[in-house]
């Protein structure tokens, strides 16, 4: 129990403090969440991606393994969610909302700070988390749009969305510069460092602001569905990840990073899609809130068990 409490206090609680500060500052000053999100998405997130991939030795074979893991993980999650959906007999709108609440998880605002704390700033595990963040940025803006409301999805709009994502330019650029040993001028490397270092604090504050803008109560009519979503995301997710890394024979440190990454709560992307397409927005927002709250315990438990087995 003392190890569990130690992990809670050193790996998870620091994030909770930063998130709470975000909640409080939003309640006091009503911050503009769209501005914070854009700064994270277009400045801080690309900077940390570039910085990590340029400065961290990560092989193409490892990237391939991570991508293969993500495909298997997403497919396995999808199958399990579909079983739950059929048993519950959801309406079409609720089906897509439940899928998004489980398949899309907070790999950026929550996942990267967690990775830094859980693995003591290890550059390799952080680079792995960045690749996961890349995919979790791409999937909601492609599959997620179709899932929520396929008949309204505009292919041109989706293409524009994809082409506007900094990640599709930053990652190949960083890998090319690294592979060809091209030095970055200090006039550029210094601003990149500043932006990269700002990511974690800003990401957690942003998550707090997002939670602070939500309604902090669960309707009885949604209690079972929100609970199912949280269980599939926080408990089934890491169990599936453990099974897949075991089947793939992935080495221990990489496996641990992938399992921890799978244990994070539901992404705000599910809420944004629900609001944009007027599709079960209340369920989506409550799933994000509840999964984030419960993750304090579940994420601590995942790290605790990994300390014993990995």
PDB file of C-alpha atoms in Angstrom:
ATOM      1  CA  UNK A   1       0.000   0.000   0.000  1.00  0.00           C
ATOM      2  CA  UNK A   2       2.870   2.378   0.761  1.00  0.00           C
ATOM      3  CA  UNK A   3       4.151   1.927  -2.832  1.00  0.00           C
ATOM      4  CA  UNK A   4       0.657   2.658  -4.196  1.00  0.00           C
ATOM      5  CA  UNK A   5       0.430   5.858  -2.136  1.00  0.00           C
ATOM      6  CA  UNK A   6       3.937   6.863  -3.194  1.00  0.00           C
ATOM      7  CA  UNK A   7       2.998   6.481  -6.876  1.00  0.00           C
ATOM      8  CA  UNK A   8      -0.210   8.419  -6.281  1.00  0.00           C
ATOM      9  CA  UNK A   9       1.648  11.291  -4.625  1.00  0.00           C
ATOM     10  CA  UNK A  10       4.632  11.455  -6.979  1.00  0.00           C
ATOM     11  CA  UNK A  11       3.246  10.395 -10.385  1.00  0.00           C
ATOM     12  CA  UNK A  12      -0.428  11.359 -10.425  1.00  0.00           C
ATOM     13  CA  UNK A  13      -1.142  14.003  -7.786  1.00  0.00           C
ATOM     14  CA  UNK A  14       1.196  16.627  -9.345  1.00  0.00           C
ATOM     15  CA  UNK A  15      -0.961  16.501 -12.483  1.00  0.00           C
ATOM     16  CA  UNK A  16      -4.074  16.824 -10.322  1.00  0.00           C
ATOM     17  CA  UNK A  17      -2.681  19.983  -8.743  1.00  0.00           C
ATOM     18  CA  UNK A  18      -2.036  21.570 -12.144  1.00  0.00           C
ATOM     19  CA  UNK A  19      -5.475  20.557 -13.431  1.00  0.00           C
ATOM     20  CA  UNK A  20      -7.086  21.998 -10.278  1.00  0.00           C
ATOM     21  CA  UNK A  21      -5.256  25.289 -10.873  1.00  0.00           C
ATOM     22  CA  UNK A  22      -6.724  25.356 -14.371  1.00  0.00           C
ATOM     23  CA  UNK A  23     -10.211  24.777 -12.966  1.00  0.00           C
ATOM     24  CA  UNK A  24      -9.797  27.560 -10.386  1.00  0.00           C
ATOM     25  CA  UNK A  25      -8.362  30.120 -12.786  1.00  0.00           C
ATOM     26  CA  UNK A  26     -11.174  29.444 -15.257  1.00  0.00           C
ATOM     27  CA  UNK A  27     -13.814  29.823 -12.543  1.00  0.00           C
ATOM     28  CA  UNK A  28     -12.201  33.111 -11.495  1.00  0.00           C
ATOM     29  CA  UNK A  29     -11.536  34.673 -14.910  1.00  0.00           C
ATOM     30  CA  UNK A  30     -13.525  32.653 -17.524  1.00  0.00           C
ATOM     31  CA  UNK A  31     -10.556  31.956 -19.797  1.00  0.00           C
ATOM     32  CA  UNK A  32     -11.030  31.474 -23.526  1.00  0.00           C
ATOM     33  CA  UNK A  33     -10.611  27.732 -24.007  1.00  0.00           C
ATOM     34  CA  UNK A  34     -10.385  28.054 -27.804  1.00  0.00           C
ATOM     35  CA  UNK A  35      -7.336  30.312 -27.531  1.00  0.00           C
ATOM     36  CA  UNK A  36      -5.604  27.944 -25.118  1.00  0.00           C
ATOM     37  CA  UNK A  37      -6.407  24.951 -27.332  1.00  0.00           C
ATOM     38  CA  UNK A  38      -5.059  26.674 -30.430  1.00  0.00           C
ATOM     39  CA  UNK A  39      -1.829  27.590 -28.637  1.00  0.00           C
ATOM     40  CA  UNK A  40      -1.407  23.978 -27.555  1.00  0.00           C
ATOM     41  CA  UNK A  41      -2.281  22.569 -30.957  1.00  0.00           C
ATOM     42  CA  UNK A  42      -0.383  24.970 -33.228  1.00  0.00           C
ATOM     43  CA  UNK A  43       2.580  26.012 -31.026  1.00  0.00           C
ATOM     44  CA  UNK A  44       3.457  23.932 -27.974  1.00  0.00           C
ATOM     45  CA  UNK A  45       2.444  20.490 -29.273  1.00  0.00           C
ATOM     46  CA  UNK A  46       4.339  20.740 -32.611  1.00  0.00           C
ATOM     47  CA  UNK A  47       7.368  22.135 -30.765  1.00  0.00           C
ATOM     48  CA  UNK A  48       7.602  19.214 -28.329  1.00  0.00           C
ATOM     49  CA  UNK A  49       7.025  16.733 -31.171  1.00  0.00           C
ATOM     50  CA  UNK A  50       9.820  18.267 -33.213  1.00  0.00           C
ATOM     51  CA  UNK A  51      12.172  18.589 -30.246  1.00  0.00           C
ATOM     52  CA  UNK A  52      11.727  14.979 -29.153  1.00  0.00           C
ATOM     53  CA  UNK A  53      11.941  13.387 -32.582  1.00  0.00           C
ATOM     54  CA  UNK A  54      14.945  15.497 -33.596  1.00  0.00           C
ATOM     55  CA  UNK A  55      16.891  14.848 -30.400  1.00  0.00           C
ATOM     56  CA  UNK A  56      15.811  11.288 -29.554  1.00  0.00           C
ATOM     57  CA  UNK A  57      17.114   8.185 -31.286  1.00  0.00           C
ATOM     58  CA  UNK A  58      14.000   6.221 -32.284  1.00  0.00           C
ATOM     59  CA  UNK A  59      14.285   3.662 -35.053  1.00  0.00           C
ATOM     60  CA  UNK A  60      11.921   3.191 -37.972  1.00  0.00           C
ATOM     61  CA  UNK A  61      11.318  -0.381 -36.778  1.00  0.00           C
ATOM     62  CA  UNK A  62      10.197   0.889 -33.372  1.00  0.00           C
ATOM     63  CA  UNK A  63       7.852   3.397 -35.011  1.00  0.00           C
ATOM     64  CA  UNK A  64       6.449   0.513 -37.066  1.00  0.00           C
ATOM     65  CA  UNK A  65       5.870  -1.554 -33.912  1.00  0.00           C
ATOM     66  CA  UNK A  66       4.076   1.339 -32.223  1.00  0.00           C
ATOM     67  CA  UNK A  67       1.861   1.909 -35.251  1.00  0.00           C
ATOM     68  CA  UNK A  68       1.044  -1.818 -35.464  1.00  0.00           C
ATOM     69  CA  UNK A  69       0.226  -1.844 -31.747  1.00  0.00           C
ATOM     70  CA  UNK A  70      -2.099   1.135 -32.193  1.00  0.00           C
ATOM     71  CA  UNK A  71      -3.947  -0.558 -35.059  1.00  0.00           C
ATOM     72  CA  UNK A  72      -4.467  -3.741 -33.014  1.00  0.00           C
ATOM     73  CA  UNK A  73      -5.427  -1.725 -29.939  1.00  0.00           C
ATOM     74  CA  UNK A  74      -8.002   0.404 -31.772  1.00  0.00           C
ATOM     75  CA  UNK A  75      -9.530  -2.635 -33.498  1.00  0.00           C
ATOM     76  CA  UNK A  76      -9.765  -4.580 -30.218  1.00  0.00           C
ATOM     77  CA  UNK A  77     -11.362  -1.626 -28.462  1.00  0.00           C
ATOM     78  CA  UNK A  78     -13.792  -1.142 -31.323  1.00  0.00           C
ATOM     79  CA  UNK A  79     -14.922  -4.780 -31.173  1.00  0.00           C
ATOM     80  CA  UNK A  80     -15.533  -4.626 -27.425  1.00  0.00           C
ATOM     81  CA  UNK A  81     -17.422  -1.335 -27.706  1.00  0.00           C
ATOM     82  CA  UNK A  82     -19.581  -2.811 -30.467  1.00  0.00           C
ATOM     83  CA  UNK A  83     -20.515  -5.740 -28.212  1.00  0.00           C
ATOM     84  CA  UNK A  84     -21.568  -3.302 -25.462  1.00  0.00           C
ATOM     85  CA  UNK A  85     -23.507  -1.178 -27.955  1.00  0.00           C
ATOM     86  CA  UNK A  86     -25.462  -4.176 -29.229  1.00  0.00           C
ATOM     87  CA  UNK A  87     -26.246  -5.409 -25.713  1.00  0.00           C
ATOM     88  CA  UNK A  88     -27.446  -1.954 -24.653  1.00  0.00           C
ATOM     89  CA  UNK A  89     -29.432  -1.370 -27.853  1.00  0.00           C
ATOM     90  CA  UNK A  90     -28.312   2.242 -28.302  1.00  0.00           C
ATOM     91  CA  UNK A  91     -29.723   4.712 -30.785  1.00  0.00           C
ATOM     92  CA  UNK A  92     -27.444   5.624 -33.749  1.00  0.00           C
ATOM     93  CA  UNK A  93     -26.371   8.871 -32.078  1.00  0.00           C
ATOM     94  CA  UNK A  94     -25.540   7.170 -28.795  1.00  0.00           C
ATOM     95  CA  UNK A  95     -23.617   4.444 -30.617  1.00  0.00           C
ATOM     96  CA  UNK A  96     -21.207   6.958 -32.133  1.00  0.00           C
ATOM     97  CA  UNK A  97     -20.906   8.888 -28.858  1.00  0.00           C
ATOM     98  CA  UNK A  98     -19.990   5.727 -26.940  1.00  0.00           C
ATOM     99  CA  UNK A  99     -17.432   4.704 -29.586  1.00  0.00           C
ATOM    100  CA  UNK A 100     -15.754   8.108 -29.460  1.00  0.00           C
ATOM    101  CA  UNK A 101     -15.671   8.190 -25.646  1.00  0.00           C
ATOM    102  CA  UNK A 102     -13.665   4.947 -25.601  1.00  0.00           C
ATOM    103  CA  UNK A 103     -11.559   5.100 -28.773  1.00  0.00           C
ATOM    104  CA  UNK A 104     -10.350   8.691 -28.352  1.00  0.00           C
ATOM    105  CA  UNK A 105      -8.217   9.247 -25.268  1.00  0.00           C
ATOM    106  CA  UNK A 106      -6.301  12.208 -23.869  1.00  0.00           C
ATOM    107  CA  UNK A 107      -2.825  11.319 -25.111  1.00  0.00           C
ATOM    108  CA  UNK A 108      -1.641  14.941 -25.164  1.00  0.00           C
ATOM    109  CA  UNK A 109      -2.802  17.125 -22.253  1.00  0.00           C
ATOM    110  CA  UNK A 110      -2.837  14.131 -19.902  1.00  0.00           C
ATOM    111  CA  UNK A 111      -0.700  11.476 -21.589  1.00  0.00           C
ATOM    112  CA  UNK A 112       2.535  13.414 -22.071  1.00  0.00           C
ATOM    113  CA  UNK A 113       2.736  14.843 -18.510  1.00  0.00           C
ATOM    114  CA  UNK A 114       1.889  11.376 -17.154  1.00  0.00           C
ATOM    115  CA  UNK A 115       4.640   9.827 -19.263  1.00  0.00           C
ATOM    116  CA  UNK A 116       7.148  12.382 -17.996  1.00  0.00           C
ATOM    117  CA  UNK A 117       6.262  11.664 -14.370  1.00  0.00           C
ATOM    118  CA  UNK A 118       5.898   7.885 -14.640  1.00  0.00           C
ATOM    119  CA  UNK A 119       9.153   7.371 -16.558  1.00  0.00           C
ATOM    120  CA  UNK A 120      11.201  10.180 -14.977  1.00  0.00           C
ATOM    121  CA  UNK A 121      11.546  12.127 -18.222  1.00  0.00           C
ATOM    122  CA  UNK A 122      12.897   9.203 -20.255  1.00  0.00           C
ATOM    123  CA  UNK A 123      13.335  10.490 -23.833  1.00  0.00           C
ATOM    124  CA  UNK A 124      12.523   7.160 -25.498  1.00  0.00           C
ATOM    125  CA  UNK A 125       9.193   6.662 -23.713  1.00  0.00           C
ATOM    126  CA  UNK A 126       8.324  10.308 -24.315  1.00  0.00           C
ATOM    127  CA  UNK A 127       8.995   9.921 -28.042  1.00  0.00           C
ATOM    128  CA  UNK A 128       6.702   6.871 -28.029  1.00  0.00           C
ATOM    129  CA  UNK A 129       3.991   8.974 -26.396  1.00  0.00           C
ATOM    130  CA  UNK A 130       4.445  11.688 -29.026  1.00  0.00           C
ATOM    131  CA  UNK A 131       3.791   9.156 -31.807  1.00  0.00           C
ATOM    132  CA  UNK A 132       0.644   8.028 -29.992  1.00  0.00           C
ATOM    133  CA  UNK A 133      -0.407  11.662 -29.623  1.00  0.00           C
ATOM    134  CA  UNK A 134       0.085  12.116 -33.374  1.00  0.00           C
ATOM    135  CA  UNK A 135      -2.306   9.271 -34.149  1.00  0.00           C
ATOM    136  CA  UNK A 136      -4.813  10.368 -31.524  1.00  0.00           C
ATOM    137  CA  UNK A 137      -4.798  13.821 -33.140  1.00  0.00           C
ATOM    138  CA  UNK A 138      -5.393  12.407 -36.605  1.00  0.00           C
ATOM    139  CA  UNK A 139      -8.070   9.757 -35.976  1.00  0.00           C
ATOM    140  CA  UNK A 140     -10.763  12.001 -34.381  1.00  0.00           C
ATOM    141  CA  UNK A 141     -10.517  14.415 -37.305  1.00  0.00           C
ATOM    142  CA  UNK A 142     -11.036  11.660 -39.873  1.00  0.00           C
ATOM    143  CA  UNK A 143     -12.846   8.582 -38.578  1.00  0.00           C
ATOM    144  CA  UNK A 144     -14.372  10.580 -35.712  1.00  0.00           C
ATOM    145  CA  UNK A 145     -16.205  12.932 -38.044  1.00  0.00           C
ATOM    146  CA  UNK A 146     -17.674  10.031 -40.022  1.00  0.00           C
ATOM    147  CA  UNK A 147     -18.572   8.161 -36.866  1.00  0.00           C
ATOM    148  CA  UNK A 148     -20.546  11.051 -35.391  1.00  0.00           C
ATOM    149  CA  UNK A 149     -22.436  11.985 -38.541  1.00  0.00           C
ATOM    150  CA  UNK A 150     -21.285  10.326 -41.743  1.00  0.00           C
ATOM    151  CA  UNK A 151     -23.872  11.866 -44.040  1.00  0.00           C
ATOM    152  CA  UNK A 152     -22.780  15.392 -43.043  1.00  0.00           C
ATOM    153  CA  UNK A 153     -19.072  14.704 -43.390  1.00  0.00           C
ATOM    154  CA  UNK A 154     -17.538  16.750 -46.197  1.00  0.00           C
ATOM    155  CA  UNK A 155     -14.427  15.153 -47.736  1.00  0.00           C
ATOM    156  CA  UNK A 156     -13.041  18.552 -48.699  1.00  0.00           C
ATOM    157  CA  UNK A 157     -13.461  19.787 -45.135  1.00  0.00           C
ATOM    158  CA  UNK A 158     -11.772  16.664 -43.795  1.00  0.00           C
ATOM    159  CA  UNK A 159      -8.861  17.096 -46.205  1.00  0.00           C
ATOM    160  CA  UNK A 160      -8.503  20.726 -45.155  1.00  0.00           C
ATOM    161  CA  UNK A 161      -8.537  19.665 -41.506  1.00  0.00           C
ATOM    162  CA  UNK A 162      -5.840  17.058 -42.071  1.00  0.00           C
ATOM    163  CA  UNK A 163      -3.654  19.411 -44.113  1.00  0.00           C
ATOM    164  CA  UNK A 164      -3.949  22.078 -41.389  1.00  0.00           C
ATOM    165  CA  UNK A 165      -2.538  19.733 -38.745  1.00  0.00           C
ATOM    166  CA  UNK A 166       1.059  20.741 -37.909  1.00  0.00           C
ATOM    167  CA  UNK A 167       1.904  17.155 -36.963  1.00  0.00           C
ATOM    168  CA  UNK A 168       1.926  15.941 -40.587  1.00  0.00           C
ATOM    169  CA  UNK A 169       4.706  18.413 -41.386  1.00  0.00           C
ATOM    170  CA  UNK A 170       6.629  18.475 -38.121  1.00  0.00           C
ATOM    171  CA  UNK A 171       7.250  14.727 -37.783  1.00  0.00           C
ATOM    172  CA  UNK A 172       8.752  14.029 -41.240  1.00  0.00           C
ATOM    173  CA  UNK A 173      10.745  17.280 -41.058  1.00  0.00           C
ATOM    174  CA  UNK A 174      12.260  16.354 -37.678  1.00  0.00           C
ATOM    175  CA  UNK A 175      13.105  12.819 -38.834  1.00  0.00           C
ATOM    176  CA  UNK A 176      14.684  14.049 -42.093  1.00  0.00           C
ATOM    177  CA  UNK A 177      16.810  16.661 -40.327  1.00  0.00           C
ATOM    178  CA  UNK A 178      17.928  14.077 -37.786  1.00  0.00           C
ATOM    179  CA  UNK A 179      18.717  11.346 -40.321  1.00  0.00           C
ATOM    180  CA  UNK A 180      20.741  13.733 -42.514  1.00  0.00           C
ATOM    181  CA  UNK A 181      22.481  15.244 -39.456  1.00  0.00           C
ATOM    182  CA  UNK A 182      21.403  18.790 -40.315  1.00  0.00           C
ATOM    183  CA  UNK A 183      22.018  21.224 -37.469  1.00  0.00           C
ATOM    184  CA  UNK A 184      19.304  23.697 -36.511  1.00  0.00           C
ATOM    185  CA  UNK A 185      20.501  27.313 -36.084  1.00  0.00           C
ATOM    186  CA  UNK A 186      20.411  28.567 -32.505  1.00  0.00           C
ATOM    187  CA  UNK A 187      18.049  31.358 -33.570  1.00  0.00           C
ATOM    188  CA  UNK A 188      15.471  28.606 -34.263  1.00  0.00           C
ATOM    189  CA  UNK A 189      16.463  25.953 -31.721  1.00  0.00           C
ATOM    190  CA  UNK A 190      16.094  28.321 -28.764  1.00  0.00           C
ATOM    191  CA  UNK A 191      12.459  29.287 -29.545  1.00  0.00           C
ATOM    192  CA  UNK A 192      11.673  25.604 -30.170  1.00  0.00           C
ATOM    193  CA  UNK A 193      13.094  24.761 -26.729  1.00  0.00           C
ATOM    194  CA  UNK A 194      11.040  27.506 -25.095  1.00  0.00           C
ATOM    195  CA  UNK A 195       7.829  26.314 -26.745  1.00  0.00           C
ATOM    196  CA  UNK A 196       8.589  22.659 -26.007  1.00  0.00           C
ATOM    197  CA  UNK A 197       9.239  23.352 -22.328  1.00  0.00           C
ATOM    198  CA  UNK A 198       5.958  25.258 -22.098  1.00  0.00           C
ATOM    199  CA  UNK A 199       3.866  22.336 -23.338  1.00  0.00           C
ATOM    200  CA  UNK A 200       3.324  20.265 -20.189  1.00  0.00           C
ATOM    201  CA  UNK A 201       2.282  23.086 -17.854  1.00  0.00           C
ATOM    202  CA  UNK A 202       0.062  24.699 -20.469  1.00  0.00           C
ATOM    203  CA  UNK A 203      -1.504  21.362 -21.438  1.00  0.00           C
ATOM    204  CA  UNK A 204      -2.506  20.552 -17.846  1.00  0.00           C
ATOM    205  CA  UNK A 205      -3.836  24.062 -17.212  1.00  0.00           C
ATOM    206  CA  UNK A 206      -5.834  23.778 -20.451  1.00  0.00           C
ATOM    207  CA  UNK A 207      -7.301  20.454 -19.328  1.00  0.00           C
ATOM    208  CA  UNK A 208      -8.302  22.105 -16.046  1.00  0.00           C
ATOM    209  CA  UNK A 209      -9.964  24.967 -17.909  1.00  0.00           C
ATOM    210  CA  UNK A 210     -11.845  22.442 -20.052  1.00  0.00           C
ATOM    211  CA  UNK A 211     -13.079  20.582 -16.970  1.00  0.00           C
ATOM    212  CA  UNK A 212     -13.927  23.832 -15.237  1.00  0.00           C
ATOM    213  CA  UNK A 213     -16.284  24.752 -18.063  1.00  0.00           C
ATOM    214  CA  UNK A 214     -18.257  21.489 -17.750  1.00  0.00           C
ATOM    215  CA  UNK A 215     -21.234  20.657 -15.570  1.00  0.00           C
ATOM    216  CA  UNK A 216     -20.058  18.672 -12.537  1.00  0.00           C
ATOM    217  CA  UNK A 217     -22.948  16.291 -12.083  1.00  0.00           C
ATOM    218  CA  UNK A 218     -24.185  13.108 -13.670  1.00  0.00           C
ATOM    219  CA  UNK A 219     -27.792  12.653 -14.666  1.00  0.00           C
ATOM    220  CA  UNK A 220     -29.312   9.427 -13.383  1.00  0.00           C
ATOM    221  CA  UNK A 221     -30.460   8.577 -16.887  1.00  0.00           C
ATOM    222  CA  UNK A 222     -26.825   8.628 -18.060  1.00  0.00           C
ATOM    223  CA  UNK A 223     -25.232   6.994 -15.012  1.00  0.00           C
ATOM    224  CA  UNK A 224     -25.000   3.467 -16.467  1.00  0.00           C
ATOM    225  CA  UNK A 225     -23.757   4.654 -19.858  1.00  0.00           C
ATOM    226  CA  UNK A 226     -21.137   7.018 -18.395  1.00  0.00           C
ATOM    227  CA  UNK A 227     -19.985   4.245 -16.044  1.00  0.00           C
ATOM    228  CA  UNK A 228     -19.654   1.795 -18.950  1.00  0.00           C
ATOM    229  CA  UNK A 229     -17.660   4.330 -20.925  1.00  0.00           C
ATOM    230  CA  UNK A 230     -15.314   4.927 -17.989  1.00  0.00           C
ATOM    231  CA  UNK A 231     -14.834   1.206 -17.376  1.00  0.00           C
ATOM    232  CA  UNK A 232     -14.042   0.505 -21.040  1.00  0.00           C
ATOM    233  CA  UNK A 233     -11.612   3.420 -21.217  1.00  0.00           C
ATOM    234  CA  UNK A 234      -9.814   3.162 -17.867  1.00  0.00           C
ATOM    235  CA  UNK A 235      -9.908  -0.567 -17.041  1.00  0.00           C
ATOM    236  CA  UNK A 236     -10.423  -2.526 -20.257  1.00  0.00           C
ATOM    237  CA  UNK A 237      -8.080  -0.203 -22.192  1.00  0.00           C
ATOM    238  CA  UNK A 238      -4.879  -0.970 -20.237  1.00  0.00           C
ATOM    239  CA  UNK A 239      -5.802  -4.664 -19.976  1.00  0.00           C
ATOM    240  CA  UNK A 240      -6.118  -4.864 -23.767  1.00  0.00           C
ATOM    241  CA  UNK A 241      -2.842  -2.985 -24.170  1.00  0.00           C
ATOM    242  CA  UNK A 242      -1.096  -5.428 -21.825  1.00  0.00           C
ATOM    243  CA  UNK A 243      -2.459  -8.398 -23.783  1.00  0.00           C
ATOM    244  CA  UNK A 244      -1.362  -6.929 -27.131  1.00  0.00           C
ATOM    245  CA  UNK A 245       2.186  -6.018 -26.048  1.00  0.00           C
ATOM    246  CA  UNK A 246       2.518  -9.515 -24.560  1.00  0.00           C
ATOM    247  CA  UNK A 247       1.362 -11.129 -27.804  1.00  0.00           C
ATOM    248  CA  UNK A 248       3.711  -8.906 -29.842  1.00  0.00           C
ATOM    249  CA  UNK A 249       6.668  -9.638 -27.556  1.00  0.00           C
ATOM    250  CA  UNK A 250       7.526  -5.952 -27.167  1.00  0.00           C
ATOM    251  CA  UNK A 251      10.470  -5.209 -24.870  1.00  0.00           C
ATOM    252  CA  UNK A 252       9.646  -4.100 -21.329  1.00  0.00           C
ATOM    253  CA  UNK A 253      10.226  -0.343 -21.378  1.00  0.00           C
ATOM    254  CA  UNK A 254       8.342   0.173 -24.649  1.00  0.00           C
ATOM    255  CA  UNK A 255       5.564  -2.137 -23.451  1.00  0.00           C
ATOM    256  CA  UNK A 256       5.236  -0.184 -20.205  1.00  0.00           C
ATOM    257  CA  UNK A 257       5.021   3.117 -22.108  1.00  0.00           C
ATOM    258  CA  UNK A 258       2.287   1.731 -24.374  1.00  0.00           C
ATOM    259  CA  UNK A 259       0.277   0.335 -21.442  1.00  0.00           C
ATOM    260  CA  UNK A 260       0.475   3.605 -19.479  1.00  0.00           C
ATOM    261  CA  UNK A 261      -0.526   5.547 -22.593  1.00  0.00           C
ATOM    262  CA  UNK A 262      -3.632   3.379 -22.937  1.00  0.00           C
ATOM    263  CA  UNK A 263      -4.795   4.090 -19.377  1.00  0.00           C
ATOM    264  CA  UNK A 264      -5.536   7.803 -19.760  1.00  0.00           C
ATOM    265  CA  UNK A 265      -9.086   9.244 -19.671  1.00  0.00           C
ATOM    266  CA  UNK A 266     -11.409  10.156 -22.533  1.00  0.00           C
ATOM    267  CA  UNK A 267     -10.257  12.925 -24.867  1.00  0.00           C
ATOM    268  CA  UNK A 268     -12.046  16.248 -25.199  1.00  0.00           C
ATOM    269  CA  UNK A 269     -12.189  15.456 -28.933  1.00  0.00           C
ATOM    270  CA  UNK A 270     -15.278  13.353 -28.238  1.00  0.00           C
ATOM    271  CA  UNK A 271     -16.986  16.405 -26.717  1.00  0.00           C
ATOM    272  CA  UNK A 272     -15.951  18.728 -29.546  1.00  0.00           C
ATOM    273  CA  UNK A 273     -17.332  16.302 -32.131  1.00  0.00           C
ATOM    274  CA  UNK A 274     -20.542  15.825 -30.157  1.00  0.00           C
ATOM    275  CA  UNK A 275     -21.102  19.587 -29.919  1.00  0.00           C
ATOM    276  CA  UNK A 276     -20.140  20.245 -33.528  1.00  0.00           C
ATOM    277  CA  UNK A 277     -22.595  17.663 -34.872  1.00  0.00           C
ATOM    278  CA  UNK A 278     -25.222  18.032 -32.115  1.00  0.00           C
ATOM    279  CA  UNK A 279     -24.813  14.421 -31.040  1.00  0.00           C
ATOM    280  CA  UNK A 280     -25.184  13.414 -27.346  1.00  0.00           C
ATOM    281  CA  UNK A 281     -23.095  16.336 -26.105  1.00  0.00           C
ATOM    282  CA  UNK A 282     -24.210  15.857 -22.490  1.00  0.00           C
ATOM    283  CA  UNK A 283     -23.103  12.227 -22.400  1.00  0.00           C
ATOM    284  CA  UNK A 284     -19.794  13.123 -24.075  1.00  0.00           C
ATOM    285  CA  UNK A 285     -18.939  15.906 -21.613  1.00  0.00           C
ATOM    286  CA  UNK A 286     -19.852  13.814 -18.567  1.00  0.00           C
ATOM    287  CA  UNK A 287     -17.759  10.904 -19.861  1.00  0.00           C
ATOM    288  CA  UNK A 288     -14.724  13.186 -20.080  1.00  0.00           C
ATOM    289  CA  UNK A 289     -15.307  14.600 -16.601  1.00  0.00           C
ATOM    290  CA  UNK A 290     -15.930  11.257 -14.870  1.00  0.00           C
ATOM    291  CA  UNK A 291     -13.091   9.396 -16.603  1.00  0.00           C
ATOM    292  CA  UNK A 292     -10.645  12.189 -15.753  1.00  0.00           C
ATOM    293  CA  UNK A 293     -11.727  12.129 -12.116  1.00  0.00           C
ATOM    294  CA  UNK A 294     -11.580   8.332 -11.788  1.00  0.00           C
ATOM    295  CA  UNK A 295      -8.239   8.158 -13.586  1.00  0.00           C
ATOM    296  CA  UNK A 296      -6.549   9.474 -10.443  1.00  0.00           C
ATOM    297  CA  UNK A 297      -7.060   6.016  -8.951  1.00  0.00           C
ATOM    298  CA  UNK A 298      -6.980   3.814 -12.055  1.00  0.00           C
ATOM    299  CA  UNK A 299      -3.814   5.334 -13.527  1.00  0.00           C
ATOM    300  CA  UNK A 300      -2.094   5.012 -10.150  1.00  0.00           C
ATOM    301  CA  UNK A 301      -3.101   1.336 -10.084  1.00  0.00           C
ATOM    302  CA  UNK A 302      -1.746   0.739 -13.615  1.00  0.00           C
ATOM    303  CA  UNK A 303       1.629   2.276 -12.719  1.00  0.00           C
ATOM    304  CA  UNK A 304       1.645   0.304  -9.446  1.00  0.00           C
ATOM    305  CA  UNK A 305       1.170  -3.030 -11.218  1.00  0.00           C
ATOM    306  CA  UNK A 306       3.756  -2.138 -13.852  1.00  0.00           C
ATOM    307  CA  UNK A 307       6.277  -1.534 -11.100  1.00  0.00           C
ATOM    308  CA  UNK A 308       5.808  -5.151 -10.112  1.00  0.00           C
ATOM    309  CA  UNK A 309       5.678  -6.776 -13.529  1.00  0.00           C
ATOM    310  CA  UNK A 310       7.702  -4.624 -15.910  1.00  0.00           C
TER     311      UNK A 310
END
